[in-house]
Short mmCIF file of C-alpha atoms in Angstrom, two decimals:
data_model
loop_
_atom_site.label_atom_id
_atom_site.label_comp_id
_atom_site.label_asym_id
_atom_site.label_seq_id
_atom_site.Cartn_x
_atom_site.Cartn_y
_atom_site.Cartn_z
CA UNK A 513 -29.92 -122.44 31.20
CA UNK A 514 -30.37 -120.45 34.37
CA UNK A 515 -29.07 -123.33 36.46
CA UNK A 516 -25.88 -123.48 34.41
CA UNK A 517 -25.38 -119.75 34.75
CA UNK A 518 -26.03 -119.96 38.47
CA UNK A 519 -23.53 -122.78 38.81
CA UNK A 520 -20.85 -120.84 37.00
CA UNK A 521 -21.53 -117.73 39.03
CA UNK A 522 -21.39 -119.65 42.32
CA UNK A 523 -18.22 -121.49 41.32
CA UNK A 524 -16.70 -118.24 40.17
CA UNK A 525 -17.55 -116.37 43.34
CA UNK A 526 -16.43 -119.23 45.57
CA UNK A 527 -13.13 -119.37 43.75
CA UNK A 528 -12.85 -115.60 44.04
CA UNK A 529 -13.62 -115.64 47.75
CA UNK A 530 -10.87 -118.20 48.38
CA UNK A 531 -8.16 -116.12 46.76
CA UNK A 532 -5.98 -113.89 48.91
CA UNK A 533 -7.41 -110.34 48.55
CA UNK A 534 -4.00 -108.81 47.92
CA UNK A 535 -3.40 -111.17 45.03
CA UNK A 536 -6.79 -110.19 43.63
CA UNK A 537 -5.91 -106.51 43.86
CA UNK A 538 -2.62 -107.03 42.06
CA UNK A 539 -4.33 -109.16 39.42
CA UNK A 540 -6.90 -106.39 39.01
CA UNK A 541 -4.14 -103.83 38.67
CA UNK A 542 -2.45 -105.85 35.97
CA UNK A 543 -5.72 -106.13 34.03
CA UNK A 544 -6.49 -102.46 34.54
CA UNK A 545 -3.06 -101.38 33.28
CA UNK A 546 -3.71 -103.35 30.09
CA UNK A 547 -7.24 -102.01 29.66
CA UNK A 548 -6.08 -98.42 30.23
CA UNK A 549 -3.68 -98.69 27.32
CA UNK A 550 -6.58 -99.40 24.92
CA UNK A 551 -6.97 -95.65 24.57
CA UNK A 552 -3.71 -95.55 22.66
CA UNK A 553 -5.54 -96.97 19.62
CA UNK A 554 -7.21 -93.58 19.24
CA UNK A 555 -3.99 -91.67 19.70
CA UNK A 556 -2.36 -93.91 17.12
CA UNK A 557 -5.12 -93.24 14.61
CA UNK A 558 -4.91 -89.53 15.32
CA UNK A 559 -1.15 -89.39 14.82
CA UNK A 560 -1.46 -91.42 11.64
CA UNK A 561 -4.13 -89.15 10.19
CA UNK A 562 -2.06 -86.04 10.98
CA UNK A 563 1.05 -87.53 9.42
CA UNK A 564 -0.91 -88.54 6.31
CA UNK A 565 -2.35 -85.05 5.93
CA UNK A 566 1.10 -83.54 6.47
CA UNK A 567 2.48 -85.64 3.62
CA UNK A 568 -0.48 -84.69 1.46
CA UNK A 569 -0.07 -80.99 2.22
CA UNK A 570 3.62 -81.15 1.35
CA UNK A 571 2.51 -82.68 -1.94
CA UNK A 572 0.10 -79.89 -2.74
CA UNK A 573 2.49 -77.18 -1.59
CA UNK A 574 6.08 -78.49 -1.71
CA UNK A 575 7.89 -75.29 -0.76
CA UNK A 576 6.32 -75.16 2.72
CA UNK A 577 7.55 -78.56 3.88
CA UNK A 578 9.13 -76.95 6.96
CA UNK A 579 5.86 -75.29 7.97
CA UNK A 580 3.84 -78.46 7.47
CA UNK A 581 6.30 -80.50 9.51
CA UNK A 582 6.20 -77.97 12.34
CA UNK A 583 2.42 -77.90 12.46
CA UNK A 584 2.24 -81.67 12.19
CA UNK A 585 4.54 -82.01 15.20
CA UNK A 586 2.58 -79.37 17.10
CA UNK A 587 -0.73 -81.13 16.41
CA UNK A 588 0.73 -84.52 17.29
CA UNK A 589 2.25 -83.15 20.50
CA UNK A 590 -1.18 -81.99 21.65
CA UNK A 591 -2.79 -85.26 20.58
CA UNK A 592 -0.12 -86.96 22.62
CA UNK A 593 -1.05 -85.05 25.77
CA UNK A 594 -4.40 -86.80 25.94
CA UNK A 595 -2.75 -90.14 25.17
CA UNK A 596 -0.03 -89.74 27.79
CA UNK A 597 -2.58 -89.84 30.60
CA UNK A 598 -3.53 -93.47 29.93
CA UNK A 599 0.17 -94.36 29.93
CA UNK A 600 0.54 -92.56 33.25
CA UNK A 601 -2.40 -94.39 34.81
CA UNK A 602 -1.00 -97.71 33.58
CA UNK A 603 2.42 -96.88 35.05
CA UNK A 604 0.76 -95.87 38.31
CA UNK A 605 -0.87 -99.30 38.43
CA UNK A 606 2.45 -101.03 37.87
CA UNK A 607 4.90 -98.96 39.90
CA UNK A 608 3.05 -96.69 42.27
CA UNK A 609 -0.13 -98.59 43.07
CA UNK A 610 -1.91 -96.83 45.94
CA UNK A 611 -4.48 -99.57 46.40
CA UNK A 612 -2.13 -102.44 47.22
CA UNK A 613 -1.86 -102.36 50.97
CA UNK A 614 -5.46 -101.40 51.72
CA UNK A 615 -7.10 -103.61 54.35
CA UNK A 616 -10.64 -102.92 53.11
CA UNK A 617 -12.75 -105.52 51.36
CA UNK A 618 -10.60 -106.79 48.50
CA UNK A 619 -13.51 -106.94 46.06
CA UNK A 620 -14.17 -103.19 46.19
CA UNK A 621 -10.50 -102.43 45.68
CA UNK A 622 -10.28 -104.83 42.75
CA UNK A 623 -13.35 -103.27 41.21
CA UNK A 624 -11.83 -99.81 41.73
CA UNK A 625 -8.67 -100.74 39.88
CA UNK A 626 -10.69 -102.26 37.01
CA UNK A 627 -12.98 -99.23 37.01
CA UNK A 628 -10.03 -96.85 36.77
CA UNK A 629 -8.58 -98.91 33.93
CA UNK A 630 -11.87 -99.00 32.01
CA UNK A 631 -12.40 -95.25 32.51
CA UNK A 632 -9.13 -94.50 30.75
CA UNK A 633 -10.45 -96.04 27.52
CA UNK A 634 -12.21 -92.71 26.99
CA UNK A 635 -8.85 -91.34 25.79
CA UNK A 636 -9.65 -93.09 22.49
CA UNK A 637 -12.05 -90.34 21.43
CA UNK A 638 -9.87 -87.26 21.95
CA UNK A 639 -6.93 -89.11 20.40
CA UNK A 640 -8.75 -89.57 17.10
CA UNK A 641 -10.49 -86.20 17.28
CA UNK A 642 -7.36 -84.18 17.91
CA UNK A 643 -5.54 -86.01 15.14
CA UNK A 644 -8.39 -85.20 12.77
CA UNK A 645 -8.29 -81.52 13.76
CA UNK A 646 -4.53 -81.32 13.17
CA UNK A 647 -4.89 -83.09 9.81
CA UNK A 648 -7.59 -80.70 8.58
CA UNK A 649 -5.57 -77.72 9.75
CA UNK A 650 -2.58 -78.95 7.76
CA UNK A 651 -4.78 -79.39 4.70
CA UNK A 652 -6.15 -75.86 5.06
CA UNK A 653 -2.70 -74.35 5.46
CA UNK A 654 -1.33 -76.18 2.45
CA UNK A 655 -3.96 -74.49 0.27
CA UNK A 656 -3.54 -71.01 1.78
CA UNK A 657 -0.18 -70.81 3.65
CA UNK A 658 -0.67 -67.13 4.50
CA UNK A 659 -3.60 -68.07 6.78
CA UNK A 660 -1.50 -70.11 9.19
CA UNK A 661 -2.10 -68.02 12.37
CA UNK A 662 -5.92 -68.15 12.42
CA UNK A 663 -6.02 -71.78 11.25
CA UNK A 664 -3.54 -72.91 13.90
CA UNK A 665 -5.45 -70.96 16.53
CA UNK A 666 -8.70 -72.67 15.57
CA UNK A 667 -6.94 -76.03 15.55
CA UNK A 668 -5.53 -75.49 19.03
CA UNK A 669 -8.91 -74.43 20.34
CA UNK A 670 -10.69 -77.40 18.77
CA UNK A 671 -8.09 -79.83 20.10
CA UNK A 672 -8.19 -78.44 23.61
CA UNK A 673 -11.97 -78.64 23.74
CA UNK A 674 -12.04 -82.20 22.48
CA UNK A 675 -9.57 -83.17 25.20
CA UNK A 676 -11.96 -82.34 28.02
CA UNK A 677 -13.76 -85.67 28.12
CA UNK A 678 -10.39 -87.45 28.25
CA UNK A 679 -9.59 -85.27 31.24
CA UNK A 680 -12.89 -86.23 32.90
CA UNK A 681 -11.86 -89.88 32.58
CA UNK A 682 -8.44 -89.11 34.06
CA UNK A 683 -10.01 -87.29 37.00
CA UNK A 684 -12.41 -90.18 37.69
CA UNK A 685 -9.55 -92.70 37.44
CA UNK A 686 -7.40 -90.66 39.85
CA UNK A 687 -10.36 -90.36 42.22
CA UNK A 688 -10.82 -94.14 42.11
CA UNK A 689 -7.11 -94.56 42.81
CA UNK A 690 -6.29 -91.94 45.39
CA UNK A 691 -9.44 -90.48 46.87
CA UNK A 692 -11.69 -93.52 46.65
CA UNK A 693 -14.94 -92.67 48.43
CA UNK A 694 -16.21 -96.25 48.20
CA UNK A 695 -13.59 -97.66 50.53
CA UNK A 696 -14.31 -95.79 53.73
CA UNK B 999 1.96 -98.75 48.93
CA UNK B 1000 4.87 -99.77 46.75
CA UNK B 1001 6.92 -97.52 44.58
CA UNK B 1002 6.82 -93.80 45.09
CA UNK B 1003 4.54 -92.02 47.47
CA UNK B 1004 2.39 -89.88 45.18
CA UNK B 1005 0.38 -88.49 48.04
CA UNK B 1006 3.11 -85.94 48.59
CA UNK B 1007 1.70 -84.39 45.44
CA UNK B 1008 -1.31 -83.64 47.60
CA UNK B 1009 -2.00 -80.10 48.76
CA UNK B 1010 -0.23 -79.27 51.99
CA UNK B 1011 -2.49 -77.36 54.42
CA UNK B 1012 -0.55 -74.77 56.32
CA UNK B 1013 -3.33 -73.27 58.39
CA UNK B 1014 -6.59 -75.08 58.97
CA UNK B 1015 -9.52 -73.84 61.01
CA UNK B 1016 -11.48 -76.72 62.58
CA UNK B 1017 -10.38 -79.11 59.92
CA UNK B 1018 -11.19 -76.90 56.97
CA UNK B 1019 -7.96 -76.01 55.12
CA UNK B 1020 -7.72 -72.22 54.83
CA UNK B 1021 -4.15 -71.41 53.88
CA UNK B 1022 -2.77 -74.12 51.63
CA UNK B 1023 0.39 -74.09 49.54
CA UNK B 1024 -1.80 -73.24 46.56
CA UNK B 1025 -2.87 -70.01 48.24
CA UNK B 1026 0.69 -69.15 49.26
CA UNK B 1027 1.99 -69.75 45.73
CA UNK B 1028 -0.82 -67.60 44.32
CA UNK B 1029 0.13 -64.78 46.70
CA UNK B 1030 3.73 -65.09 45.56
CA UNK B 1031 2.67 -64.83 41.91
CA UNK B 1032 0.46 -61.84 42.67
CA UNK B 1033 3.36 -60.15 44.45
CA UNK B 1034 5.66 -60.78 41.48
CA UNK B 1035 3.13 -59.39 39.00
CA UNK B 1036 2.39 -56.28 41.07
CA UNK B 1037 6.07 -55.58 41.67
CA UNK B 1038 6.86 -56.12 37.99
CA UNK B 1039 4.12 -53.79 36.83
CA UNK B 1040 5.10 -51.05 39.29
CA UNK B 1041 8.71 -51.38 38.22
CA UNK B 1042 7.83 -51.12 34.53
CA UNK B 1043 5.35 -48.27 34.91
CA UNK B 1044 7.82 -46.21 36.91
CA UNK B 1045 10.48 -46.75 34.27
CA UNK B 1046 8.32 -45.63 31.31
CA UNK B 1047 10.35 -43.43 28.95
CA UNK B 1048 9.61 -41.84 25.58
CA UNK B 1049 12.45 -43.87 24.07
CA UNK B 1050 11.43 -47.35 25.18
CA UNK B 1051 14.09 -49.50 26.80
CA UNK B 1052 14.32 -53.26 26.22
CA UNK B 1053 11.97 -54.13 29.07
CA UNK B 1054 9.38 -51.58 27.96
CA UNK B 1055 9.48 -53.03 24.45
CA UNK B 1056 8.73 -56.49 25.77
CA UNK B 1057 5.82 -55.23 27.83
CA UNK B 1058 4.47 -53.26 24.89
CA UNK B 1059 4.79 -56.40 22.78
CA UNK B 1060 2.74 -58.38 25.29
CA UNK B 1061 0.16 -55.61 25.42
CA UNK B 1062 -0.08 -55.43 21.63
CA UNK B 1063 -0.44 -59.21 21.50
CA UNK B 1064 -3.36 -59.23 23.92
CA UNK B 1065 -5.03 -56.31 22.16
CA UNK B 1066 -4.62 -58.06 18.78
CA UNK B 1067 -6.03 -61.31 20.18
CA UNK B 1068 -8.86 -59.43 21.86
CA UNK B 1069 -9.75 -57.53 18.73
CA UNK B 1070 -9.76 -60.59 16.50
CA UNK B 1071 -11.82 -62.63 18.97
CA UNK B 1072 -14.12 -60.08 20.56
CA UNK B 1073 -14.08 -57.19 18.12
CA UNK B 1074 -12.74 -53.68 18.56
CA UNK B 1075 -15.72 -52.39 20.54
CA UNK B 1076 -14.99 -54.76 23.43
CA UNK B 1077 -11.45 -53.50 24.01
CA UNK B 1078 -12.30 -52.86 27.67
CA UNK B 1079 -11.95 -56.56 28.43
CA UNK B 1080 -8.23 -56.51 27.56
CA UNK B 1081 -6.95 -55.61 31.08
CA UNK B 1082 -8.85 -58.50 32.69
CA UNK B 1083 -7.74 -60.91 29.98
CA UNK B 1084 -4.11 -59.78 30.32
CA UNK B 1085 -4.19 -60.22 34.10
CA UNK B 1086 -5.81 -63.65 33.73
CA UNK B 1087 -3.29 -64.69 31.07
CA UNK B 1088 -0.28 -63.50 33.08
CA UNK B 1089 -1.48 -65.20 36.27
CA UNK B 1090 -2.23 -68.49 34.48
CA UNK B 1091 1.06 -68.42 32.57
CA UNK B 1092 3.07 -67.88 35.75
CA UNK B 1093 0.95 -70.35 37.70
CA UNK B 1094 1.47 -73.08 35.11
CA UNK B 1095 5.19 -72.37 34.90
CA UNK B 1096 5.79 -72.69 38.63
CA UNK B 1097 6.21 -76.41 38.00
CA UNK B 1098 9.69 -75.49 36.70
CA UNK B 1099 10.81 -74.37 40.15
CA UNK B 1100 9.64 -77.56 41.85
CA UNK B 1101 6.64 -75.82 43.36
CA UNK B 1102 3.24 -77.44 43.01
CA UNK B 1103 1.26 -75.43 40.45
CA UNK B 1104 -1.64 -73.54 42.04
CA UNK B 1105 -3.67 -74.55 38.99
CA UNK B 1106 -3.22 -78.22 39.93
CA UNK B 1107 -5.86 -77.57 42.57
CA UNK B 1108 -9.55 -77.65 41.65
CA UNK B 1109 -10.26 -74.72 43.97
CA UNK B 1110 -8.17 -72.34 41.87
CA UNK B 1111 -9.44 -73.50 38.51
CA UNK B 1112 -13.07 -73.62 39.60
CA UNK B 1113 -12.77 -70.13 41.10
CA UNK B 1114 -11.42 -68.81 37.79
CA UNK B 1115 -14.15 -70.61 35.86
CA UNK B 1116 -16.83 -69.18 38.13
CA UNK B 1117 -15.44 -65.70 37.50
CA UNK B 1118 -15.76 -66.33 33.79
CA UNK B 1119 -19.25 -67.78 34.26
CA UNK B 1120 -20.53 -64.75 36.18
CA UNK B 1121 -18.90 -62.37 33.70
CA UNK B 1122 -20.67 -64.17 30.86
CA UNK B 1123 -24.06 -63.94 32.60
CA UNK B 1124 -23.56 -60.32 33.69
CA UNK B 1125 -22.37 -58.94 30.36
CA UNK B 1126 -24.85 -61.09 28.43
CA UNK B 1127 -27.73 -59.72 30.49
CA UNK B 1128 -26.35 -56.17 30.35
CA UNK B 1129 -26.00 -56.30 26.58
CA UNK B 1130 -29.29 -57.97 25.66
CA UNK B 1131 -31.40 -57.31 28.75
CA UNK B 1132 -34.45 -59.61 28.55
CA UNK B 1133 -33.22 -60.90 25.19
CA UNK B 1134 -30.51 -62.85 26.99
CA UNK B 1135 -33.01 -64.84 29.03
CA UNK B 1136 -35.11 -65.40 25.91
CA UNK B 1137 -31.92 -66.68 24.28
CA UNK B 1138 -32.15 -69.81 26.39
CA UNK B 1139 -35.37 -70.75 24.60
CA UNK B 1140 -33.80 -70.60 21.15
CA UNK B 1141 -34.35 -72.16 18.67
CA UNK B 1142 -37.20 -74.21 20.15
CA UNK B 1143 -38.76 -73.71 23.61
CA UNK B 1144 -38.36 -77.30 24.72
CA UNK B 1145 -34.60 -76.98 24.13
CA UNK B 1146 -34.37 -74.93 27.32
CA UNK B 1147 -32.95 -77.75 29.52
CA UNK B 1148 -30.26 -78.56 26.97
CA UNK B 1149 -29.27 -74.90 26.66
CA UNK B 1150 -29.22 -74.58 30.42
CA UNK B 1151 -27.03 -77.65 30.84
CA UNK B 1152 -24.58 -76.58 28.17
CA UNK B 1153 -24.42 -73.17 29.87
CA UNK B 1154 -23.62 -74.86 33.19
CA UNK B 1155 -21.20 -77.21 31.43
CA UNK B 1156 -18.98 -74.28 30.50
CA UNK B 1157 -17.49 -73.60 33.96
CA UNK B 1158 -17.23 -77.34 34.67
CA UNK B 1159 -15.37 -78.08 31.43
CA UNK B 1160 -13.19 -74.97 31.80
CA UNK B 1161 -12.12 -75.85 35.34
CA UNK B 1162 -11.70 -79.61 34.83
CA UNK B 1163 -9.69 -79.09 31.61
CA UNK B 1164 -7.12 -76.86 33.32
CA UNK B 1165 -7.17 -78.90 36.54
CA UNK B 1166 -6.84 -82.28 34.78
CA UNK B 1167 -3.95 -81.18 32.60
CA UNK B 1168 -2.03 -79.64 35.45
CA UNK B 1169 -2.70 -82.56 37.82
CA UNK B 1170 -1.57 -84.90 35.04
CA UNK B 1171 1.61 -82.85 34.69
CA UNK B 1172 2.28 -83.05 38.43
CA UNK B 1173 1.78 -86.82 38.49
CA UNK B 1174 3.87 -87.39 35.37
CA UNK B 1175 6.71 -85.20 36.59
CA UNK B 1176 6.75 -87.09 39.90
CA UNK B 1177 7.00 -90.37 38.05
CA UNK B 1178 9.68 -89.07 35.70
CA UNK B 1179 11.79 -87.88 38.63
CA UNK B 1180 11.34 -91.26 40.28
CA UNK B 1181 12.06 -93.57 37.38
CA UNK B 1182 13.97 -91.59 34.74
CA UNK B 1183 16.16 -89.23 36.76
CA UNK B 1184 18.70 -88.55 34.01
CA UNK B 1185 17.82 -86.37 31.00
CA UNK B 1186 14.10 -86.89 31.03
CA UNK B 1187 13.14 -84.35 33.73
CA UNK B 1188 14.37 -81.59 31.43
CA UNK B 1189 12.35 -82.92 28.50
CA UNK B 1190 9.41 -83.57 30.81
CA UNK B 1191 9.43 -80.01 32.13
CA UNK B 1192 9.74 -78.54 28.64
CA UNK B 1193 6.81 -80.59 27.38
CA UNK B 1194 4.45 -80.54 30.33
CA UNK B 1195 5.16 -77.35 32.22
CA UNK B 1196 6.11 -75.04 29.38
CA UNK B 1197 4.26 -76.44 26.33
CA UNK B 1198 1.10 -77.79 27.94
CA UNK B 1199 1.03 -74.98 30.51
CA UNK B 1200 1.15 -72.17 27.97
CA UNK B 1201 -1.35 -73.88 25.68
CA UNK B 1202 -3.79 -74.31 28.59
CA UNK B 1203 -3.33 -70.62 29.43
CA UNK B 1204 -4.05 -69.64 25.83
CA UNK B 1205 -7.09 -71.93 25.71
CA UNK B 1206 -8.55 -70.65 28.98
CA UNK B 1207 -8.24 -67.00 27.92
CA UNK B 1208 -9.50 -67.67 24.38
CA UNK B 1209 -12.55 -69.55 25.68
CA UNK B 1210 -13.29 -66.84 28.25
CA UNK B 1211 -13.23 -64.20 25.53
CA UNK B 1212 -15.31 -66.27 23.12
CA UNK B 1213 -17.93 -67.23 25.73
CA UNK B 1214 -18.38 -63.57 26.67
CA UNK B 1215 -18.65 -62.53 23.02
CA UNK B 1216 -21.16 -65.33 22.39
CA UNK B 1217 -23.29 -64.09 25.27
CA UNK B 1218 -23.17 -60.47 24.19
CA UNK B 1219 -23.98 -61.10 20.53
CA UNK C 1415 -17.29 -113.84 52.59
CA UNK C 1416 -18.32 -111.18 50.09
CA UNK C 1417 -20.89 -109.01 51.86
CA UNK C 1418 -23.79 -107.60 49.89
CA UNK C 1419 -22.65 -104.05 50.45
CA UNK C 1420 -19.12 -104.79 49.23
CA UNK C 1421 -20.61 -106.24 46.07
CA UNK C 1422 -22.62 -103.07 45.46
CA UNK C 1423 -19.60 -100.88 46.14
CA UNK C 1424 -17.49 -102.97 43.78
CA UNK C 1425 -20.14 -102.72 41.10
CA UNK C 1426 -20.36 -98.95 41.66
CA UNK C 1427 -16.63 -98.59 41.07
CA UNK C 1428 -16.87 -100.63 37.87
CA UNK C 1429 -19.93 -98.64 36.84
CA UNK C 1430 -18.18 -95.31 37.38
CA UNK C 1431 -15.26 -96.49 35.28
CA UNK C 1432 -17.47 -97.80 32.50
CA UNK C 1433 -19.52 -94.58 32.45
CA UNK C 1434 -16.41 -92.60 31.57
CA UNK C 1435 -15.92 -94.59 28.37
CA UNK C 1436 -18.60 -92.28 26.99
CA UNK C 1437 -15.80 -89.74 26.64
CA UNK C 1438 -14.99 -91.31 23.28
CA UNK C 1439 -17.97 -89.63 21.63
CA UNK C 1440 -17.45 -85.96 22.50
CA UNK C 1441 -13.69 -86.47 22.18
CA UNK C 1442 -13.97 -87.41 18.54
CA UNK C 1443 -16.94 -85.15 17.83
CA UNK C 1444 -15.31 -82.00 19.12
CA UNK C 1445 -12.09 -82.97 17.34
CA UNK C 1446 -14.08 -83.27 14.10
CA UNK C 1447 -15.60 -79.86 14.78
CA UNK C 1448 -12.13 -78.44 15.41
CA UNK C 1449 -10.84 -79.93 12.16
CA UNK C 1450 -13.72 -78.59 10.09
CA UNK C 1451 -13.35 -75.24 11.86
CA UNK C 1452 -9.70 -75.05 10.91
CA UNK C 1453 -10.57 -75.99 7.34
CA UNK C 1454 -13.31 -73.35 7.23
CA UNK C 1455 -10.97 -70.67 8.54
CA UNK C 1456 -8.54 -71.72 5.81
CA UNK C 1457 -11.25 -71.19 3.22
CA UNK C 1458 -12.88 -68.01 4.60
CA UNK C 1459 -10.46 -66.18 6.90
CA UNK C 1460 -12.61 -63.05 7.24
CA UNK C 1461 -15.45 -65.16 8.69
CA UNK C 1462 -13.11 -66.48 11.37
CA UNK C 1463 -15.00 -64.94 14.29
CA UNK C 1464 -18.30 -66.52 13.27
CA UNK C 1465 -16.64 -69.86 12.47
CA UNK C 1466 -15.08 -69.92 15.92
CA UNK C 1467 -18.35 -69.08 17.62
CA UNK C 1468 -20.36 -71.69 15.71
CA UNK C 1469 -17.69 -74.31 16.39
CA UNK C 1470 -17.66 -73.51 20.10
CA UNK C 1471 -21.45 -73.46 20.35
CA UNK C 1472 -21.64 -76.90 18.73
CA UNK C 1473 -18.78 -78.17 20.89
CA UNK C 1474 -20.56 -76.93 24.01
CA UNK C 1475 -23.67 -78.93 23.06
CA UNK C 1476 -21.46 -81.97 22.48
CA UNK C 1477 -19.85 -81.33 25.84
CA UNK C 1478 -23.10 -82.07 27.61
CA UNK C 1479 -22.70 -85.79 26.84
CA UNK C 1480 -19.34 -85.80 28.55
CA UNK C 1481 -20.84 -83.91 31.48
CA UNK C 1482 -23.66 -86.49 31.79
CA UNK C 1483 -21.07 -89.28 32.02
CA UNK C 1484 -19.06 -87.33 34.56
CA UNK C 1485 -22.14 -86.59 36.67
CA UNK C 1486 -23.25 -90.23 36.70
CA UNK C 1487 -19.74 -91.38 37.63
CA UNK C 1488 -19.52 -88.80 40.43
CA UNK C 1489 -22.97 -89.80 41.71
CA UNK C 1490 -21.94 -93.45 41.74
CA UNK C 1491 -18.78 -92.56 43.63
CA UNK C 1492 -19.80 -89.88 46.07
CA UNK C 1493 -23.56 -89.90 46.47
CA UNK C 1494 -24.42 -93.54 45.82
CA UNK C 1495 -28.20 -93.92 46.11
CA UNK C 1496 -28.04 -97.72 45.94
CA UNK C 1497 -26.33 -98.35 49.27
CA UNK C 1498 -29.07 -96.75 51.45
CA UNK C 1499 -31.58 -98.57 49.25
CA UNK C 1500 -29.87 -101.86 50.08
CA UNK C 1501 -29.44 -101.15 53.76
CA UNK C 1502 -33.05 -99.98 53.88
CA UNK C 1503 -34.33 -103.36 52.77
#
């Protein structure tokens, strides 16, 4: 078994070594852009949950449909902020790739692009979490509409705090892209 | 490097002493904001009248808002924090809105955000110790003694998360706005500014001030 | 030829990226806390101060996981202990 694995590894690395480094970097960027967008699953779930709760809250309290819609859009806008970052990183890979012309060892640059892409998957968590927070806030407001200010304030606070780890991932990805300490 | 050159989003160093950047555009923008705030406050205070004019009403509204937020978060007995919170809120609001005038936000620079977070961190420790004396130190060993490292780490995590949250959002805004200007020059910059500079900026300001107040109240309880 | 050091650096970059995937946990956890906090404030508005503080205390503990991931990623990037180990061999 080990011999087979070794053979595959050797063949793989030999093939890799033959490729032109720049092509490898661009291939890595393409993969990374795709991987980065995985985080949007979370944002999608979060938006869906908020929208579902908004519909439910309009059901329980029909006369405040305008309020529910406003809070739903507010909650979804904040959920979107943590999702937008993975779109931005993907677009950076495609249109404004800082790692393309680098003369350094291609393998490190390829790994950096993949690393940045994988890091952005962390946006999955905040996406779902913020959507959940907005949904629960909508539910609470539908039962007691007069309590909108404190509930919305708690929702905003909860959403902002849950976004931090998505921001950590963005910072690490941007470090890997622009201020990569491994290259020099 | 194909496409746009994002490094011009980097911080421009105006004056550097042996390589270490001293006066950067972040510092200059911060000075400008400070000047605006000081001038505005002097102008308003000089114009105070019994019958409040329009401007005075707005300022009183802002003051009432901060007092109301302070009271509901920290309680009436901690009203003496309101001036600091108002100053922090006004600076952060203006700093985050500078993106509208095509100036790089001072908060898109980790130095600014980490400095603000450290201020909060030291305030939390100082007022916590002042309020509970030795009780504050004992607080780290709640509820079980061996939880001390976890409590310590989550205490240290506060300034890190505070500074990275503000820094990451603002840096994200800078990068996104650069890309919007490059690839969608028509209507989108307006929408982009409204969403990222105004909406995200003000929410981050609100969050930073709310968390500062709550952390201090938590420490003093 | 792929030098040993380049391989370690490449792996470090991948490792730093993969470490950040841990952000999923606190992201959802703190969002859940925020949601329940909002619901609780809706049910007991006068207890809002205590709800907020409990929520934030719990969120701060959850934050530590995100901080661990960030610290490991930063170590891998900036203060990589593996390279001197390799060159020391």
